Amino acid sequence: MFRKILHANDGSEHAFEAFAMALRIAKKDKAELHMVSVAETGHMPKLIGQPHEPTQTPAARFENVLKRARSMAGDSDKLHTHVLSGHPVHDIVKLATELKVDLIVVGSSGHSSLYDRMIGSRAQKILHHAPCPVLVVK
C-alpha cells in the first residue's frame, strides 16, 4: 500500500515507538523508509554583544538517535536518514513534499511537552499541513 514513508524522530521514547511502527509498516509493504531529525533553530536573533557559545552540530546532536534507528532497522538498506536544522514542523512537511512520501509517522509527543501544552502539538501541526496521511503513534 505504501511505497515511501517518512518518520520524524526527536530522540524521545515516543518517537522510537513511532519508529518501530514505521519499520513494521515499511517491512510489510516493502516500502522505502526515511527518518528525519530536525535540530530546532532559535526564533530570536542573538543579542548584540552576547558571547558566542559553541553548540553541537545537528549531526552530532542526533548521532545516538541515528545509531539506535539503524540498530532497530537491522540489515534494512531501505532506511534513509536526514538531519536538518530549522523549524521542525515546516522542515518535516517540506521534506515529505520533496520526497513525495505516501505516509508520515510521528510520535504523539516528544521532548518538548511544555511546548506542546502551551502552543500546540507538533504532531497536530504536521497533521494539518502534511501533503499525505499522517499516522500519530501513542
Short mmCIF file of C-alpha atoms in Angstrom, two decimals:
data_model
loop_
_atom_site.label_atom_id
_atom_site.label_comp_id
_atom_site.label_asym_id
_atom_site.label_seq_id
_atom_site.Cartn_x
_atom_site.Cartn_y
_atom_site.Cartn_z
CA MET A 1 0.00 0.00 0.00
CA PHE A 2 2.76 2.49 0.92
CA ARG A 3 5.85 2.97 -1.26
CA LYS A 4 7.66 5.71 0.69
CA ILE A 5 7.31 6.53 4.40
CA LEU A 6 8.77 9.44 6.39
CA HIS A 7 9.27 9.15 10.15
CA ALA A 8 10.10 12.22 12.26
CA ASN A 9 12.30 11.43 15.27
CA ASP A 10 13.43 13.81 18.02
CA GLY A 11 15.09 11.06 20.07
CA SER A 12 12.27 10.67 22.61
CA GLU A 13 10.83 7.30 23.59
CA HIS A 14 7.52 8.22 21.91
CA ALA A 15 9.46 8.87 18.72
CA PHE A 16 11.12 5.46 18.87
CA GLU A 17 7.75 3.77 19.48
CA ALA A 18 6.55 5.51 16.32
CA PHE A 19 9.75 4.43 14.53
CA ALA A 20 9.05 0.79 15.45
CA MET A 21 5.59 1.16 13.90
CA ALA A 22 7.05 2.81 10.78
CA LEU A 23 9.53 -0.07 10.47
CA ARG A 24 6.74 -2.66 10.69
CA ILE A 25 4.70 -0.89 8.02
CA ALA A 26 7.74 -0.42 5.76
CA LYS A 27 8.72 -4.09 6.04
CA LYS A 28 5.15 -5.29 5.42
CA ASP A 29 4.71 -3.05 2.37
CA LYS A 30 8.37 -3.32 1.22
CA ALA A 31 8.41 0.48 1.36
CA GLU A 32 11.36 2.86 1.41
CA LEU A 33 11.70 4.37 4.90
CA HIS A 34 13.10 7.84 5.55
CA MET A 35 13.78 9.16 9.04
CA VAL A 36 14.25 12.86 9.71
CA SER A 37 15.54 14.61 12.83
CA VAL A 38 15.35 18.39 12.97
CA ALA A 39 17.54 20.48 15.27
CA GLU A 40 15.36 23.45 16.06
CA THR A 41 16.99 26.81 15.47
CA GLY A 42 16.16 29.77 17.66
CA HIS A 43 13.43 32.13 16.58
CA MET A 44 15.11 35.23 18.00
CA PRO A 45 18.41 36.64 16.75
CA LYS A 46 21.35 36.69 19.14
CA LEU A 47 21.52 39.82 21.24
CA ILE A 48 24.23 42.29 20.33
CA GLY A 49 27.27 41.71 22.49
CA GLN A 50 26.06 38.27 23.62
CA PRO A 51 29.03 35.89 23.81
CA HIS A 52 29.03 33.16 21.20
CA GLU A 53 28.59 29.71 22.73
CA PRO A 54 29.81 26.73 20.74
CA THR A 55 26.99 24.29 20.07
CA GLN A 56 26.82 20.80 18.69
CA THR A 57 26.14 20.42 15.02
CA PRO A 58 22.75 18.86 14.21
CA ALA A 59 24.52 15.69 13.01
CA ALA A 60 26.42 15.38 16.31
CA ARG A 61 23.30 16.09 18.35
CA PHE A 62 21.38 13.28 16.69
CA GLU A 63 24.27 10.80 16.39
CA ASN A 64 22.85 8.46 19.06
CA VAL A 65 19.36 8.74 17.58
CA LEU A 66 20.70 7.66 14.18
CA LYS A 67 22.68 4.78 15.69
CA ARG A 68 19.64 3.49 17.59
CA ALA A 69 17.44 3.74 14.50
CA ARG A 70 19.97 1.88 12.33
CA SER A 71 20.26 -0.79 15.00
CA MET A 72 16.48 -1.21 15.13
CA ALA A 73 16.28 -1.35 11.33
CA GLY A 74 18.85 -4.13 11.21
CA ASP A 75 20.04 -5.03 7.75
CA SER A 76 17.41 -2.89 6.04
CA ASP A 77 19.02 -1.00 3.19
CA LYS A 78 15.80 0.94 2.71
CA LEU A 79 16.38 3.26 5.71
CA HIS A 80 17.46 6.74 4.65
CA THR A 81 18.29 9.28 7.35
CA HIS A 82 18.10 13.07 7.18
CA VAL A 83 19.32 15.55 9.80
CA LEU A 84 18.16 19.12 9.29
CA SER A 85 18.43 22.39 11.14
CA GLY A 86 15.44 24.72 11.22
CA HIS A 87 11.78 24.62 12.19
CA PRO A 88 10.63 21.03 12.84
CA VAL A 89 7.07 21.26 11.51
CA HIS A 90 7.98 23.29 8.43
CA ASP A 91 11.03 21.17 7.57
CA ILE A 92 9.25 17.84 8.07
CA VAL A 93 6.35 18.89 5.82
CA LYS A 94 8.78 20.31 3.25
CA LEU A 95 10.84 17.10 3.17
CA ALA A 96 7.68 14.98 2.89
CA THR A 97 6.62 17.05 -0.10
CA GLU A 98 10.06 16.89 -1.76
CA LEU A 99 10.32 13.12 -1.26
CA LYS A 100 6.69 12.58 -2.33
CA VAL A 101 6.06 10.26 0.61
CA ASP A 102 2.83 8.30 0.97
CA LEU A 103 2.76 8.40 4.79
CA ILE A 104 4.30 10.37 7.66
CA VAL A 105 4.68 8.58 11.02
CA VAL A 106 5.19 10.64 14.19
CA GLY A 107 5.01 10.10 17.93
CA SER A 108 2.16 11.73 19.82
CA SER A 109 4.56 13.77 21.94
CA GLY A 110 8.28 14.28 22.09
CA HIS A 111 10.89 16.03 24.17
CA SER A 112 9.03 19.33 24.11
CA SER A 113 5.94 18.53 26.18
CA LEU A 114 5.91 22.06 27.67
CA TYR A 115 5.84 23.47 24.12
CA ASP A 116 3.01 21.07 23.25
CA ARG A 117 0.90 22.18 26.23
CA MET A 118 1.45 25.89 25.65
CA ILE A 119 1.41 26.25 21.88
CA GLY A 120 0.01 23.03 20.47
CA SER A 121 1.24 19.65 19.45
CA ARG A 122 3.78 19.47 16.66
CA ALA A 123 2.14 16.23 15.58
CA GLN A 124 -1.14 18.13 15.24
CA LYS A 125 0.54 20.84 13.17
CA ILE A 126 2.19 18.25 10.91
CA LEU A 127 -1.18 16.54 10.50
CA HIS A 128 -2.74 19.85 9.46
CA HIS A 129 -0.06 20.79 6.89
CA ALA A 130 1.08 17.40 5.55
CA PRO A 131 0.71 16.55 1.86
CA CYS A 132 -0.23 12.94 2.72
CA PRO A 133 -1.78 10.82 5.50
CA VAL A 134 -0.16 11.10 8.94
CA LEU A 135 -0.06 8.29 11.49
CA VAL A 136 0.29 9.59 15.07
CA VAL A 137 1.51 6.80 17.37
CA LYS A 138 0.67 6.94 21.08
#
